[in-house]
Coordinates of C-alpha atoms and ligand atoms in Angstrom, one line a residue:
M1 CA -43.5 56.7 26.9
V2 CA -46.5 58.7 27.9
D3 CA -49.5 56.6 29.0
K4 CA -52.1 57.7 26.6
T5 CA -54.8 56.5 28.9
S6 CA -53.8 58.3 32.1
D7 CA -56.7 59.8 34.0
D8 CA -56.4 63.3 32.7
S9 CA -55.5 62.4 29.1
P10 CA -57.8 63.6 26.4
E11 CA -58.1 59.9 25.3
L12 CA -59.8 59.0 28.5
A13 CA -61.5 62.4 29.2
R14 CA -63.8 62.2 26.2
Y15 CA -65.3 59.0 27.7
A16 CA -65.7 60.3 31.2
R17 CA -69.5 59.9 31.3
Q18 CA -69.0 56.3 30.2
W19 CA -66.3 55.2 32.6
R20 CA -68.0 57.0 35.5
Y21 CA -70.5 54.2 35.3
A22 CA -69.0 52.2 38.2
P23 CA -69.2 48.6 36.8
L24 CA -67.2 49.8 33.8
G25 CA -64.7 52.1 35.4
K26 CA -61.5 53.5 34.0
E27 CA -60.0 50.0 33.8
G28 CA -62.9 48.9 31.6
Q29 CA -62.5 51.9 29.4
R30 CA -58.8 51.2 28.9
K31 CA -59.7 47.7 27.8
L32 CA -62.3 49.1 25.3
L33 CA -59.6 51.4 23.9
A34 CA -57.4 48.3 23.4
S35 CA -60.2 46.2 21.7
R36 CA -60.8 45.3 18.1
V37 CA -64.2 44.5 16.7
L38 CA -65.4 43.2 13.4
I39 CA -68.8 44.5 12.3
V40 CA -70.2 42.2 9.6
G41 CA -72.7 44.1 7.5
C42 CA -73.1 47.9 7.9
G43 CA -76.8 48.3 7.0
A44 CA -79.4 48.9 9.6
L45 CA -78.0 46.9 12.6
G46 CA -74.4 47.6 11.6
S47 CA -75.0 51.4 11.3
V48 CA -76.2 51.6 14.9
Q49 CA -73.4 49.2 16.1
A50 CA -70.6 51.2 14.4
N51 CA -72.0 54.5 15.6
T52 CA -72.3 53.3 19.2
L53 CA -69.0 51.5 19.4
A54 CA -67.0 54.4 17.7
R55 CA -68.5 56.8 20.3
A56 CA -67.8 54.3 23.1
G57 CA -64.1 54.3 22.2
I58 CA -63.5 50.7 20.9
G59 CA -59.9 51.1 19.7
K60 CA -60.4 49.5 16.3
L61 CA -63.5 48.9 14.2
R62 CA -63.2 46.8 11.0
I63 CA -66.3 47.0 8.9
V64 CA -67.2 44.7 6.0
D65 CA -70.2 45.3 3.8
R66 CA -70.9 44.2 0.3
D67 CA -73.7 46.6 -0.6
F68 CA -74.1 50.2 -1.9
L69 CA -76.5 52.8 -0.7
E70 CA -80.1 53.4 -2.0
L71 CA -82.6 56.0 -0.9
N72 CA -84.9 53.5 0.8
N73 CA -82.0 52.7 3.2
L74 CA -82.2 56.1 4.9
Q75 CA -85.4 55.2 6.8
R76 CA -83.3 53.0 9.2
Q77 CA -79.6 53.1 8.4
V78 CA -78.6 55.9 10.7
L79 CA -75.0 56.5 9.6
Y80 CA -76.0 57.7 6.1
D81 CA -77.5 60.7 4.4
E82 CA -78.9 61.8 1.0
D83 CA -75.4 63.0 -0.2
D84 CA -74.1 59.4 0.3
V85 CA -77.0 58.0 -1.7
A86 CA -76.5 60.6 -4.5
A87 CA -72.8 59.7 -4.6
G88 CA -73.6 56.0 -5.0
L89 CA -71.2 55.1 -2.2
P90 CA -70.7 51.6 -0.9
K91 CA -72.0 51.4 2.7
A92 CA -68.6 50.5 4.1
I93 CA -67.0 53.7 2.6
A94 CA -69.8 56.0 3.6
A95 CA -69.7 54.5 7.1
R96 CA -66.0 55.1 7.4
N97 CA -66.4 58.7 6.1
R98 CA -68.9 59.4 8.9
L99 CA -67.2 57.5 11.7
V100 CA -63.9 59.3 11.3
K101 CA -65.8 62.6 12.0
I102 CA -67.5 61.0 15.1
N103 CA -64.2 59.7 16.6
S104 CA -60.9 60.5 14.9
E105 CA -58.9 58.9 17.7
I106 CA -59.8 55.3 16.9
E107 CA -58.9 53.2 13.9
I108 CA -61.6 52.5 11.4
E109 CA -61.0 50.0 8.6
A110 CA -63.6 49.6 5.8
H111 CA -63.8 46.7 3.4
V112 CA -66.2 46.7 0.5
A113 CA -66.5 42.9 0.2
D114 CA -68.8 40.0 0.5
L115 CA -67.8 38.1 3.6
D116 CA -67.5 34.4 2.7
H117 CA -65.5 31.3 3.6
T118 CA -62.6 32.5 1.4
N119 CA -62.0 35.8 3.1
I120 CA -63.4 35.4 6.7
E121 CA -60.1 34.3 8.2
T122 CA -58.3 37.4 6.9
M123 CA -61.1 39.6 8.3
L124 CA -60.8 37.9 11.7
D125 CA -57.1 38.6 12.0
G126 CA -56.4 40.4 15.2
V127 CA -60.1 40.8 16.1
D128 CA -61.5 40.2 19.7
L129 CA -65.2 40.0 19.0
L130 CA -67.7 39.8 16.0
L131 CA -71.0 41.7 15.7
D132 CA -73.7 40.4 13.5
G133 CA -75.1 43.2 11.3
T134 CA -76.1 40.9 8.4
D135 CA -79.5 40.2 6.9
N136 CA -79.0 36.5 6.1
F137 CA -78.6 33.2 7.8
E138 CA -75.9 31.9 5.4
T139 CA -73.5 34.6 6.7
R140 CA -74.6 34.0 10.3
Y141 CA -73.8 30.3 10.1
L142 CA -70.4 31.2 8.6
L143 CA -69.8 33.6 11.5
N144 CA -70.9 30.9 14.0
D145 CA -68.5 28.3 12.5
A146 CA -65.6 30.8 12.5
A147 CA -66.3 32.1 16.0
V148 CA -66.4 28.6 17.5
K149 CA -63.4 27.3 15.6
F150 CA -61.3 30.4 16.6
N151 CA -62.8 30.8 20.0
L152 CA -64.1 34.3 19.5
P153 CA -67.3 35.8 21.1
W154 CA -70.0 36.9 18.7
I155 CA -73.4 38.5 19.1
Y156 CA -76.2 37.5 16.9
G157 CA -79.0 39.9 16.0
G158 CA -81.8 39.9 13.5
C159 CA -84.9 42.1 12.8
L160 CA -88.0 41.8 10.7
G161 CA -91.2 43.9 10.9
A162 CA -91.4 45.1 14.5
E163 CA -89.7 42.0 15.9
G164 CA -86.1 41.4 16.7
Q165 CA -84.0 38.8 18.4
T166 CA -80.5 38.5 19.8
L167 CA -78.2 36.0 21.4
T168 CA -74.7 36.4 22.9
I169 CA -72.4 33.5 22.1
I170 CA -69.1 32.8 23.9
P171 CA -67.7 29.6 22.5
G172 CA -67.0 27.0 25.2
D173 CA -69.3 28.8 27.7
T174 CA -72.7 29.5 26.1
P175 CA -74.8 27.6 23.5
C176 CA -74.0 28.6 19.9
L177 CA -76.4 29.5 17.1
R178 CA -76.4 25.9 15.8
C179 CA -77.3 24.6 19.3
L180 CA -80.4 26.8 19.0
M181 CA -81.2 26.3 15.3
P182 CA -79.4 23.3 13.8
D183 CA -79.6 24.5 10.2
T184 CA -80.4 27.5 8.1
P185 CA -84.1 28.0 7.1
P186 CA -84.8 26.7 3.6
P187 CA -84.5 29.4 0.9
G188 CA -87.7 31.3 0.4
S189 CA -89.2 29.8 3.6
S190 CA -89.0 33.0 5.8
P191 CA -90.4 36.4 5.2
T192 CA -87.8 39.1 4.3
C193 CA -87.8 42.9 4.8
D194 CA -89.1 43.0 1.2
T195 CA -92.2 41.1 2.1
A196 CA -92.7 42.0 5.7
G197 CA -91.2 45.5 6.0
I198 CA -89.3 46.8 8.9
L199 CA -89.7 49.5 11.6
S200 CA -86.5 51.3 12.5
P201 CA -87.0 51.3 16.3
I202 CA -86.6 47.5 16.6
I203 CA -83.2 47.9 14.9
N204 CA -82.0 50.5 17.4
I205 CA -83.1 48.2 20.3
V206 CA -81.4 45.0 19.0
A207 CA -78.2 46.8 17.9
S208 CA -78.0 48.7 21.2
W209 CA -78.4 45.4 23.1
Q210 CA -75.7 43.8 21.0
C211 CA -73.4 46.8 21.7
C212 CA -73.9 46.6 25.5
E213 CA -73.1 42.9 25.4
A214 CA -69.9 43.7 23.4
I215 CA -69.0 46.4 25.9
K216 CA -69.4 43.9 28.8
I217 CA -67.2 41.2 27.2
L218 CA -64.5 43.6 25.9
S219 CA -64.2 45.4 29.2
G220 CA -63.7 42.1 31.0
H221 CA -67.2 41.7 32.4
S222 CA -68.4 38.5 30.7
E223 CA -70.1 37.5 33.9
A224 CA -72.7 40.2 33.2
I225 CA -73.7 39.0 29.8
S226 CA -77.2 37.8 28.9
R227 CA -77.6 34.1 28.9
T228 CA -81.0 34.2 27.4
W229 CA -82.3 34.2 23.8
T230 CA -84.1 37.5 23.8
I231 CA -87.0 38.3 21.5
F232 CA -88.6 41.7 21.3
D233 CA -91.9 42.5 19.7
L234 CA -92.4 46.3 19.7
W235 CA -95.8 46.2 18.1
D236 CA -97.2 43.9 20.8
A237 CA -94.9 45.6 23.3
T238 CA -93.5 42.3 24.6
I239 CA -90.2 40.9 25.5
R240 CA -89.6 37.1 25.7
Q241 CA -86.5 35.7 27.3
I242 CA -85.7 32.0 26.9
N243 CA -83.2 30.7 29.3
L244 CA -80.5 28.6 27.6
G245 CA -78.6 27.9 30.8
K246 CA -79.5 24.2 30.8
M247 CA -79.2 23.6 27.1
D248 CA -77.2 20.5 26.3
R249 CA -74.4 21.4 23.9
A250 CA -73.3 17.8 23.5
A251 CA -75.5 17.2 20.5
C252 CA -74.3 20.2 18.6
P253 CA -72.2 19.4 15.5
T254 CA -70.4 22.7 15.9
C255 CA -69.7 23.0 19.6
S256 CA -69.1 19.3 20.3
G257 CA -68.5 17.8 16.8
R258 CA -66.1 20.6 15.8
E259 CA -67.6 20.5 12.3
Y260 CA -67.5 23.8 10.3
P261 CA -69.2 23.2 7.0
W262 CA -69.9 26.9 6.3
L263 CA -66.3 27.8 7.0
S264 CA -64.9 25.0 4.8
G265 CA -67.1 26.1 1.9
E266 CA -69.0 22.9 1.9
R267 CA -72.1 24.9 2.7
G268 CA -72.9 28.3 1.3
S269 CA -73.5 29.6 -2.2
H270 CA -72.0 32.2 -4.4
S271 CA -75.2 33.8 -5.5
A272 CA -77.8 35.5 -3.3
V273 CA -81.2 37.2 -3.7
L274 CA -80.7 40.5 -1.8
C275 CA -83.3 41.2 0.9
G276 CA -85.7 43.9 -0.1
R277 CA -83.8 44.9 -3.2
N278 CA -85.3 43.1 -6.1
A279 CA -81.8 42.2 -7.0
V280 CA -79.4 39.3 -7.1
Q281 CA -75.7 39.3 -6.2
L282 CA -73.3 37.1 -8.0
S283 CA -69.8 36.5 -6.8
F284 CA -67.1 34.1 -8.0
P285 CA -64.6 32.0 -6.1
D286 CA -61.6 32.8 -8.3
R287 CA -62.1 36.6 -7.7
Q288 CA -60.5 37.8 -10.8
S289 CA -60.1 41.6 -10.5
V290 CA -61.9 43.8 -12.9
S291 CA -60.8 47.1 -14.4
L292 CA -63.7 49.5 -13.7
E293 CA -62.5 51.7 -16.6
Q294 CA -62.7 48.8 -19.0
M295 CA -66.0 47.7 -17.6
E296 CA -67.4 51.2 -18.1
A297 CA -66.3 51.2 -21.7
K298 CA -67.7 47.7 -22.3
L299 CA -71.1 48.6 -20.9
Q300 CA -71.4 52.0 -22.6
P301 CA -73.1 50.8 -25.8
F302 CA -75.9 49.1 -23.9
G303 CA -77.4 51.9 -21.7
T304 CA -76.7 54.6 -19.2
V305 CA -73.3 54.0 -17.4
T306 CA -71.8 55.7 -14.4
R307 CA -68.5 55.0 -12.6
N308 CA -66.9 56.1 -9.3
R309 CA -63.8 54.8 -7.5
Y310 CA -65.6 51.8 -6.2
L311 CA -68.1 50.6 -8.8
V312 CA -69.5 50.8 -12.3
R313 CA -73.3 51.0 -12.7
A314 CA -75.2 50.4 -15.9
T315 CA -78.9 50.8 -16.4
I316 CA -79.9 48.6 -19.2
G317 CA -83.7 48.4 -19.9
E318 CA -85.4 47.4 -16.7
H319 CA -82.2 46.1 -15.1
Q320 CA -79.4 47.8 -13.3
L321 CA -75.9 46.1 -13.2
T322 CA -73.5 47.2 -10.6
V323 CA -70.0 45.8 -10.9
F324 CA -67.2 45.9 -8.2
P325 CA -63.5 45.6 -8.7
D326 CA -63.5 42.0 -7.4
G327 CA -65.8 40.9 -10.2
R328 CA -68.8 40.7 -8.0
A329 CA -72.0 42.1 -9.4
V330 CA -75.4 43.1 -8.1
I331 CA -78.1 42.7 -10.8
G332 CA -81.1 44.8 -10.1
G333 CA -84.6 44.3 -11.5
T334 CA -84.7 40.6 -10.9
E335 CA -84.9 38.1 -8.1
E336 CA -84.2 35.2 -10.4
I337 CA -80.6 33.9 -10.0
A338 CA -80.7 32.3 -13.4
E339 CA -81.8 35.5 -15.1
A340 CA -79.1 37.4 -13.2
K341 CA -76.5 35.0 -14.3
S342 CA -77.7 35.3 -17.9
L343 CA -77.5 39.1 -17.7
Y344 CA -74.0 38.9 -16.1
A345 CA -72.9 36.6 -18.9
R346 CA -74.4 38.8 -21.6
Y347 CA -73.0 42.1 -20.5
I348 CA -70.1 41.4 -18.1
G349 CA -68.8 38.0 -19.1
N350 CA -67.5 35.2 -16.9
Ligands
ZN1 ZN1 -73.4 24.7 19.4

């Protein structure tokens, strides 16, 4: 069998400017080519992560995202263009379409799905590392539970306004998210990109930092990771780094207590107000599949309805209902979960 990663092979040649960086080297590059990464959320952070890691030659990228594209995403979500928005594509699909043109030699798997406790173990199958590209703490605590339980490194990242933060978590070695913040912030207690806005440069910085941490770990250089909680403020032009080296993990219910309430489903809801979208997502544990053709026919009498391979969308008065094959729906035009449930019940049925 031919060694596909021999020095003069095209597989290694295209990464020459990368592996010439001495701390990485050819051996590090070979490890990257054999690595598998789960990118959770392919919006702003996830776009930059997927772009960077596809170009870097991570052997397999699995992308999971629950959302579809809108024009106001293009300001910061660098994988997408106006054609994707016009086509009403889910982000995961548009991401895969773009990534296969960037690097056809790696494997790219796209899942249009809401990552939750019922499907996370399937998504983790065969994965070496998780990257946080989400916009909510509920999913991050789920990621943290799963990462600690299954001993997988993950890299937290979050951005708002001109500020962003990141933390590299290697279970058993570094403090976890719950060591740092014992619980999720109460709903409605934090600003969102809806209320506070977001500048795209902070996303590029945080996601690029996350990718370099991933490259260190996957290439076998965990000794080089950041052991600080790093907080950037681009408007103030400051970087704060909080050393966590001496943090006591003994009090952490996740690290020490081995309790995983988000992974067990004890914590976490099935409805969510979507950041910056004036919309509510509703999903259902039984996950009955929906025929998009039937759904289109059902919604036709009520308003303007469009359908593609991935979703049906109906504009009914001031609301927009988008239904996916797993029964999940995004109800636009409201931030009230109760109103969204009522609209779902009225037009879609549950
Ligand atoms: Zn912990």
